[in-house]
Short mmCIF file of C-alpha atoms in Angstrom, two decimals:
data_model
loop_
_atom_site.label_atom_id
_atom_site.label_comp_id
_atom_site.label_asym_id
_atom_site.label_seq_id
_atom_site.Cartn_x
_atom_site.Cartn_y
_atom_site.Cartn_z
CA MET A 1 93.10 -29.74 -47.17
CA ILE A 2 95.34 -32.28 -45.63
CA PRO A 3 98.04 -29.13 -44.88
CA LEU A 4 95.39 -27.25 -42.62
CA THR A 5 94.40 -30.54 -40.69
CA ILE A 6 97.78 -31.24 -40.16
CA PHE A 7 98.67 -27.69 -39.06
CA THR A 8 95.64 -27.05 -36.98
CA THR A 9 96.06 -30.84 -35.25
CA LEU A 10 99.95 -29.25 -34.15
CA LEU A 11 98.43 -26.01 -32.79
CA VAL A 12 95.90 -28.03 -30.50
CA ILE A 13 98.30 -30.21 -29.32
CA ILE A 14 100.60 -27.30 -28.46
CA SER A 15 97.96 -25.25 -27.36
CA PHE A 16 96.79 -27.97 -24.93
CA ILE A 17 100.39 -28.53 -23.51
CA VAL A 18 100.64 -24.82 -23.08
CA ASP A 19 97.15 -24.29 -21.39
CA ARG A 20 94.58 -27.04 -21.09
CA LYS A 21 91.55 -25.29 -19.84
CA LYS A 22 92.02 -22.20 -22.57
CA THR A 23 92.37 -25.13 -25.50
CA ILE A 24 89.03 -26.59 -24.33
CA LYS A 25 87.26 -23.52 -24.27
CA GLY A 26 88.68 -22.05 -27.48
CA ILE A 27 87.59 -25.53 -29.26
CA GLN A 28 84.29 -25.42 -27.75
CA LYS A 29 83.69 -21.87 -28.62
CA GLY A 30 84.75 -22.66 -32.44
CA LEU A 31 82.43 -25.88 -32.65
CA LYS A 32 79.75 -24.00 -30.97
CA GLN A 33 79.80 -21.49 -33.76
CA PHE A 34 80.11 -23.88 -36.47
CA LEU A 35 77.01 -25.96 -35.09
CA LYS A 36 74.76 -22.33 -35.12
CA ILE A 37 75.61 -21.97 -38.72
CA LEU A 38 75.29 -25.33 -39.95
CA PRO A 39 71.47 -25.71 -40.83
CA THR A 40 72.10 -22.44 -42.97
CA LEU A 41 74.97 -23.92 -44.54
CA LEU A 42 72.87 -27.38 -45.38
CA SER A 43 70.09 -25.45 -46.90
CA VAL A 44 72.13 -23.25 -48.89
CA ILE A 45 74.11 -26.21 -50.28
CA ILE A 46 70.97 -28.25 -50.72
CA ILE A 47 69.77 -25.26 -53.12
CA ILE A 48 73.15 -24.71 -54.90
CA SER A 49 72.99 -28.79 -55.70
CA ILE A 50 69.63 -28.45 -57.02
CA VAL A 51 70.42 -25.34 -59.14
CA LEU A 52 73.69 -26.75 -60.62
CA PHE A 53 71.56 -30.00 -61.63
CA PHE A 54 70.53 -27.49 -64.17
CA VAL A 55 73.48 -25.75 -65.24
CA SER A 56 75.36 -28.20 -67.35
CA ASP A 57 78.42 -27.91 -69.49
CA LYS A 58 75.92 -27.70 -73.02
CA PHE A 59 73.92 -25.05 -71.28
CA LEU A 60 77.12 -23.29 -70.27
CA MET A 61 78.35 -23.62 -74.06
CA GLU A 62 75.06 -22.23 -75.41
CA PHE A 63 75.43 -18.91 -73.36
CA LEU A 64 79.06 -18.33 -73.25
CA GLY A 65 80.07 -19.59 -76.65
CA LYS A 66 81.69 -17.59 -79.21
CA GLU A 67 79.04 -16.60 -81.44
CA ALA A 68 77.32 -15.16 -78.22
CA GLY A 69 78.81 -11.24 -78.44
CA LEU A 70 78.18 -8.83 -75.91
CA GLY A 71 75.71 -11.36 -74.16
CA ALA A 72 77.96 -13.75 -73.55
CA TYR A 73 79.51 -11.30 -70.95
CA ILE A 74 76.20 -10.66 -69.55
CA SER A 75 75.29 -14.72 -69.15
CA ALA A 76 78.74 -15.16 -67.90
CA ALA A 77 78.03 -12.62 -64.96
CA VAL A 78 74.85 -13.93 -64.44
CA ILE A 79 75.52 -17.34 -64.33
CA GLY A 80 78.90 -16.55 -62.51
CA SER A 81 76.76 -15.03 -59.67
CA VAL A 82 74.28 -17.53 -59.03
CA SER A 83 76.37 -20.20 -58.99
CA LEU A 84 78.90 -21.37 -56.47
CA LEU A 85 81.67 -23.99 -57.76
CA PRO A 86 84.47 -25.32 -55.87
CA GLY A 87 87.79 -24.41 -57.92
CA PHE A 88 89.01 -28.02 -58.58
CA ILE A 89 85.39 -28.14 -60.50
CA ALA A 90 85.41 -24.49 -61.71
CA TYR A 91 89.00 -24.54 -63.18
CA PRO A 92 88.88 -27.72 -65.19
CA LEU A 93 85.23 -26.53 -66.30
CA ALA A 94 86.64 -22.96 -67.55
CA GLY A 95 89.58 -24.88 -69.22
CA PHE A 96 87.21 -26.78 -71.17
CA LEU A 97 85.15 -23.57 -72.24
CA VAL A 98 88.28 -22.01 -73.43
CA GLN A 99 89.20 -24.88 -75.52
CA SER A 100 85.61 -24.98 -76.95
CA GLY A 101 86.13 -21.42 -78.17
CA VAL A 102 84.75 -19.26 -75.17
CA SER A 103 87.10 -15.85 -75.23
CA TYR A 104 89.41 -15.49 -72.20
CA SER A 105 87.68 -12.15 -71.13
CA VAL A 106 84.27 -13.93 -70.92
CA ILE A 107 85.78 -16.52 -68.76
CA ALA A 108 87.72 -13.97 -66.52
CA VAL A 109 83.95 -12.45 -65.97
CA PHE A 110 82.72 -15.88 -65.07
CA ILE A 111 85.61 -16.88 -62.71
CA THR A 112 85.78 -13.41 -61.14
CA THR A 113 81.77 -13.51 -60.38
CA LEU A 114 81.67 -16.94 -59.58
CA MET A 115 84.16 -16.20 -56.64
CA MET A 116 83.30 -12.59 -55.62
CA VAL A 117 79.64 -12.83 -55.97
CA GLY A 118 77.49 -15.13 -54.33
CA ILE A 119 73.65 -14.96 -54.91
CA LEU A 120 73.01 -18.40 -53.22
CA THR A 121 75.20 -17.72 -50.62
CA ILE A 122 73.31 -14.65 -49.80
CA PRO A 123 71.48 -16.37 -46.44
CA ILE A 124 75.09 -17.13 -45.10
CA GLU A 125 76.73 -13.73 -45.53
CA ALA A 126 73.65 -11.99 -44.24
CA ARG A 127 73.87 -14.23 -40.98
CA TYR A 128 77.28 -12.47 -40.22
CA PHE A 129 76.92 -8.95 -42.06
CA GLY A 130 73.30 -8.20 -42.11
CA LEU A 131 71.07 -8.17 -45.43
CA LYS A 132 71.81 -4.53 -46.63
CA THR A 133 75.54 -4.81 -46.07
CA THR A 134 75.44 -8.08 -47.89
CA ILE A 135 73.46 -6.71 -50.74
CA ILE A 136 75.78 -3.70 -51.42
CA ARG A 137 78.95 -6.08 -51.28
CA ASN A 138 77.67 -8.29 -53.80
CA VAL A 139 76.33 -5.55 -56.02
CA LEU A 140 79.49 -3.95 -55.96
CA SER A 141 81.62 -7.11 -56.31
CA PHE A 142 79.53 -7.69 -59.41
CA ILE A 143 80.41 -4.37 -60.96
CA GLY A 144 83.79 -5.04 -59.82
CA ALA A 145 83.73 -8.17 -61.96
CA ILE A 146 82.69 -6.67 -65.12
CA ILE A 147 85.10 -4.13 -64.87
CA VAL A 148 88.00 -6.96 -64.43
CA GLY A 149 86.40 -8.68 -67.30
CA THR A 150 86.37 -5.48 -69.46
CA VAL A 151 89.96 -4.76 -68.87
CA MET A 152 91.18 -8.15 -69.69
CA ALA A 153 89.28 -8.12 -73.04
CA PHE A 154 91.36 -4.97 -73.63
CA ILE A 155 94.71 -6.32 -72.48
CA TYR A 156 94.65 -10.19 -73.02
CA TYR A 157 95.05 -10.23 -76.56
CA LEU A 158 97.34 -7.26 -76.82
CA ILE A 159 100.34 -8.89 -74.84
CA MET B 1 66.16 -23.84 -28.52
CA LYS B 2 63.29 -21.92 -29.78
CA ALA B 3 65.82 -18.96 -30.84
CA PHE B 4 67.77 -21.41 -32.78
CA LEU B 5 64.82 -22.63 -34.33
CA LYS B 6 63.41 -19.39 -35.32
CA LYS B 7 66.68 -18.25 -36.67
CA HIS B 8 66.77 -21.28 -39.15
CA LYS B 9 62.97 -20.80 -39.88
CA PHE B 10 63.48 -21.41 -43.50
CA ASP B 11 66.72 -24.06 -43.09
CA PHE B 12 64.86 -26.85 -41.42
CA PRO B 13 61.86 -27.10 -43.94
CA ILE B 14 64.44 -26.85 -47.03
CA ILE B 15 66.65 -29.60 -45.21
CA MET B 16 63.30 -31.89 -44.35
CA VAL B 17 61.78 -31.57 -48.06
CA PHE B 18 65.27 -32.33 -49.40
CA VAL B 19 65.63 -35.54 -47.08
CA LEU B 20 62.09 -36.59 -48.20
CA PHE B 21 63.03 -35.73 -52.10
CA VAL B 22 66.01 -37.76 -52.23
CA GLY B 23 64.53 -40.29 -49.97
CA SER B 24 61.67 -40.96 -52.18
CA SER B 25 64.14 -40.62 -55.31
CA PHE B 26 66.07 -43.61 -54.19
CA TYR B 27 62.53 -45.72 -53.22
CA PHE B 28 61.09 -44.83 -56.81
CA ASN B 29 64.26 -44.91 -58.37
CA TYR B 30 63.95 -41.28 -59.84
CA GLY B 31 67.34 -40.72 -61.81
CA PRO B 32 67.30 -36.66 -61.04
CA GLY B 33 66.86 -37.08 -57.60
CA LYS B 34 69.81 -39.51 -57.23
CA GLN B 35 72.02 -37.50 -59.21
CA ILE B 36 71.48 -34.43 -57.29
CA LEU B 37 72.35 -35.98 -54.24
CA LYS B 38 75.33 -37.87 -55.77
CA ASP B 39 76.94 -35.52 -57.73
CA ASN B 40 76.25 -32.33 -56.66
CA PHE B 41 75.18 -32.65 -52.89
CA TRP B 42 77.92 -35.00 -51.84
CA MET B 43 80.56 -32.73 -53.08
CA PHE B 44 79.40 -29.67 -51.48
CA PHE B 45 78.85 -31.58 -48.21
CA LYS B 46 82.17 -33.02 -48.54
CA GLU B 47 83.94 -29.81 -48.85
CA MET B 48 81.84 -28.28 -46.11
CA ILE B 49 82.29 -31.26 -43.58
CA LEU B 50 86.19 -31.65 -44.18
CA VAL B 51 87.24 -27.87 -44.35
CA LEU B 52 84.94 -26.19 -41.66
CA PRO B 53 85.02 -27.80 -38.39
CA VAL B 54 89.00 -27.53 -38.70
CA MET B 55 88.50 -23.79 -39.61
CA PHE B 56 86.15 -23.05 -36.79
CA ILE B 57 88.85 -24.85 -34.49
CA LEU B 58 91.42 -22.74 -35.57
CA ILE B 59 88.91 -19.72 -35.18
CA GLY B 60 88.35 -20.91 -31.68
CA LEU B 61 92.14 -21.18 -30.85
CA PHE B 62 92.71 -17.59 -32.22
CA ASP B 63 89.64 -16.26 -30.39
CA VAL B 64 91.16 -17.19 -27.22
CA TRP B 65 95.22 -16.74 -27.49
CA ILE B 66 95.73 -13.47 -29.80
CA PRO B 67 95.09 -10.54 -27.62
CA LYS B 68 92.97 -7.70 -29.08
CA GLU B 69 95.53 -5.42 -28.75
CA ARG B 70 98.08 -7.02 -31.38
CA ILE B 71 95.36 -7.12 -33.89
CA LYS B 72 94.31 -3.99 -33.70
CA LYS B 73 98.07 -2.77 -33.86
CA HIS B 74 98.88 -4.46 -37.04
CA ILE B 75 95.38 -4.66 -39.04
CA GLY B 76 93.32 -1.91 -37.02
CA GLU B 77 92.61 1.55 -38.09
CA ALA B 78 95.96 3.19 -38.03
CA SER B 79 97.61 0.39 -39.80
CA GLY B 80 97.32 1.74 -43.36
CA ILE B 81 98.99 -0.17 -46.39
CA LYS B 82 100.71 -2.30 -44.18
CA GLY B 83 97.57 -3.73 -42.40
CA MET B 84 95.82 -3.97 -46.16
CA PHE B 85 99.10 -6.12 -46.87
CA LEU B 86 98.84 -8.35 -44.01
CA VAL B 87 95.01 -9.11 -44.51
CA MET B 88 95.99 -10.01 -48.10
CA LEU B 89 98.57 -12.32 -47.15
CA LEU B 90 96.31 -14.04 -44.66
CA ALA B 91 93.49 -14.37 -47.27
CA PHE B 92 95.81 -15.52 -49.90
CA ILE B 93 97.55 -18.59 -47.85
CA GLN B 94 93.52 -19.94 -47.19
CA ALA B 95 91.52 -22.50 -48.76
CA GLY B 96 87.77 -23.21 -48.92
CA PRO B 97 84.54 -21.87 -50.20
CA LEU B 98 83.70 -17.81 -50.07
CA TYR B 99 81.25 -18.94 -47.03
CA ALA B 100 84.36 -19.97 -45.07
CA ALA B 101 85.75 -16.49 -44.88
CA PHE B 102 82.78 -14.82 -43.22
CA PRO B 103 83.28 -16.40 -39.55
CA VAL B 104 87.12 -15.39 -40.08
CA ALA B 105 85.72 -11.78 -40.90
CA TYR B 106 83.73 -11.77 -37.62
CA LEU B 107 86.64 -12.92 -35.54
CA LEU B 108 89.03 -10.13 -37.03
CA TRP B 109 86.35 -7.59 -36.41
CA LYS B 110 85.79 -8.34 -32.75
CA LYS B 111 89.60 -8.34 -32.22
CA GLY B 112 89.77 -4.65 -34.05
CA CYS B 113 90.55 -5.31 -37.45
CA SER B 114 89.45 -2.05 -39.26
CA PRO B 115 86.03 -2.35 -41.40
CA VAL B 116 87.83 -1.82 -44.70
CA ASN B 117 90.67 -4.59 -43.92
CA VAL B 118 87.57 -6.84 -43.32
CA PHE B 119 86.38 -6.11 -46.61
CA ILE B 120 89.37 -6.33 -48.19
CA TYR B 121 90.44 -9.66 -46.61
CA ILE B 122 87.01 -11.35 -48.02
CA SER B 123 87.64 -9.95 -51.39
CA ALA B 124 91.22 -11.06 -51.45
CA PHE B 125 90.09 -14.62 -50.11
CA THR B 126 87.68 -14.89 -53.11
CA THR B 127 90.28 -13.64 -55.64
CA ALA B 128 93.57 -15.64 -55.42
CA LYS B 129 93.95 -18.47 -52.84
CA ILE B 130 97.32 -20.02 -53.25
CA PRO B 131 95.95 -23.59 -53.31
CA MET B 132 93.80 -22.74 -56.09
CA LEU B 133 96.06 -20.76 -58.28
CA THR B 134 97.92 -24.08 -59.12
CA PHE B 135 94.68 -25.33 -60.51
CA GLU B 136 93.77 -22.04 -62.33
CA ILE B 137 97.35 -21.92 -63.81
CA GLY B 138 97.15 -25.42 -65.00
CA PHE B 139 93.75 -25.04 -66.77
CA LEU B 140 94.02 -21.63 -67.90
CA GLY B 141 97.48 -20.51 -68.47
CA LEU B 142 100.12 -18.34 -66.10
CA LYS B 143 99.07 -15.47 -68.30
CA PHE B 144 95.37 -15.63 -67.62
CA SER B 145 96.10 -15.72 -63.84
CA LEU B 146 98.79 -13.34 -63.59
CA LEU B 147 96.56 -10.89 -65.36
CA ARG B 148 93.44 -11.40 -63.73
CA ILE B 149 94.97 -11.17 -60.23
CA LEU B 150 96.79 -7.69 -61.35
CA ILE B 151 93.74 -6.56 -62.24
CA THR B 152 91.33 -7.68 -59.54
CA ILE B 153 93.78 -6.29 -56.80
CA PRO B 154 92.98 -2.59 -57.19
CA VAL B 155 89.52 -3.33 -57.91
CA PHE B 156 89.01 -5.01 -54.65
CA ILE B 157 90.91 -2.64 -52.49
CA LEU B 158 88.89 0.04 -54.14
CA ILE B 159 85.84 -2.21 -52.96
CA GLY B 160 86.88 -2.79 -49.42
CA ILE B 161 87.55 0.90 -48.97
CA ILE B 162 83.99 2.02 -50.33
CA MET B 163 82.37 -0.62 -48.00
CA GLY B 164 84.69 -0.06 -45.04
CA ARG B 165 83.50 3.81 -45.24
CA TYR B 166 79.56 2.53 -45.69
CA PHE B 167 80.08 0.10 -42.92
CA LYS B 168 81.69 2.70 -40.44
CA ARG B 169 79.20 5.57 -41.51
CA ASN B 170 76.20 3.25 -40.49
CA LYS B 171 77.68 1.75 -37.42
CA CYS B 172 77.15 -1.39 -38.78
CA LYS B 173 78.05 -4.68 -36.82
CA ILE B 174 79.26 -8.24 -37.74
CA ASN B 175 77.51 -10.90 -35.91
CA GLU B 176 78.74 -14.19 -34.63
CA GLY B 177 76.55 -16.07 -37.23
#
């Protein structure tokens, strides 16, 4: 986070020295786009916050745990698709799940869907790509995540 | 202003209900409501408000400084494997949540990046950001991370190609947001 801010600040300064007018125009353009999407962002993170309240560690263990079998993959894919977690929360959680006995291939499905499929962020994605393209991309990514998990299941414990 | 309100016709009611909910949770000391705000909403809000304005400033600068021809040449229709490699590299060095990839995708597309590369960019962005890899390796191990990435790359290139073809055939567009 901090490197990005430093990098941007440097770029703004250099850009400002080279061409003041152009820099102001660029910053205005960028911030205008941000304000335009802000209400959608806010309403999406509100929904995510409420959904996450119901998805506790205990809830995840119950659905992804050792005895859950094939159901564990399906649960991992569904829960991963619906939720959205920043990496600094998702990875410690995944580490905890592995230690509690959840298999690595289930975790692979969970992590992949968590990142590539965003059902709750569809309103944001649709603003840019349109609803149809957004749904197709999410469905394809969902299938892709299942493939990744399946291949992981075959390979991870072999090598 | 009217168009803006119409575009967000679902967003503003959600925000208003949430403000009321959180306000009354604090007033009546309702635990779950306070927890949703403090633990969950605040975390996402912080992530958004720290990353996105900076990113949008970068996007704006990129927009005014980088000429279309250059983007087209490197990651446009005729850029082939090299173009794919470049968008993947661009995605890997970034940070932030999935929704931060969409405005960048719009800008790339506007500047002449091919649809296939736009979709490869989005998938790559979600799969392996270098800042996040240190976390992944720390908690799940190097073997897991490497395998996951190696298996995921061909899958998302395939998704990119399918999406790109669909996009072109249907003459789709990416909007400003």
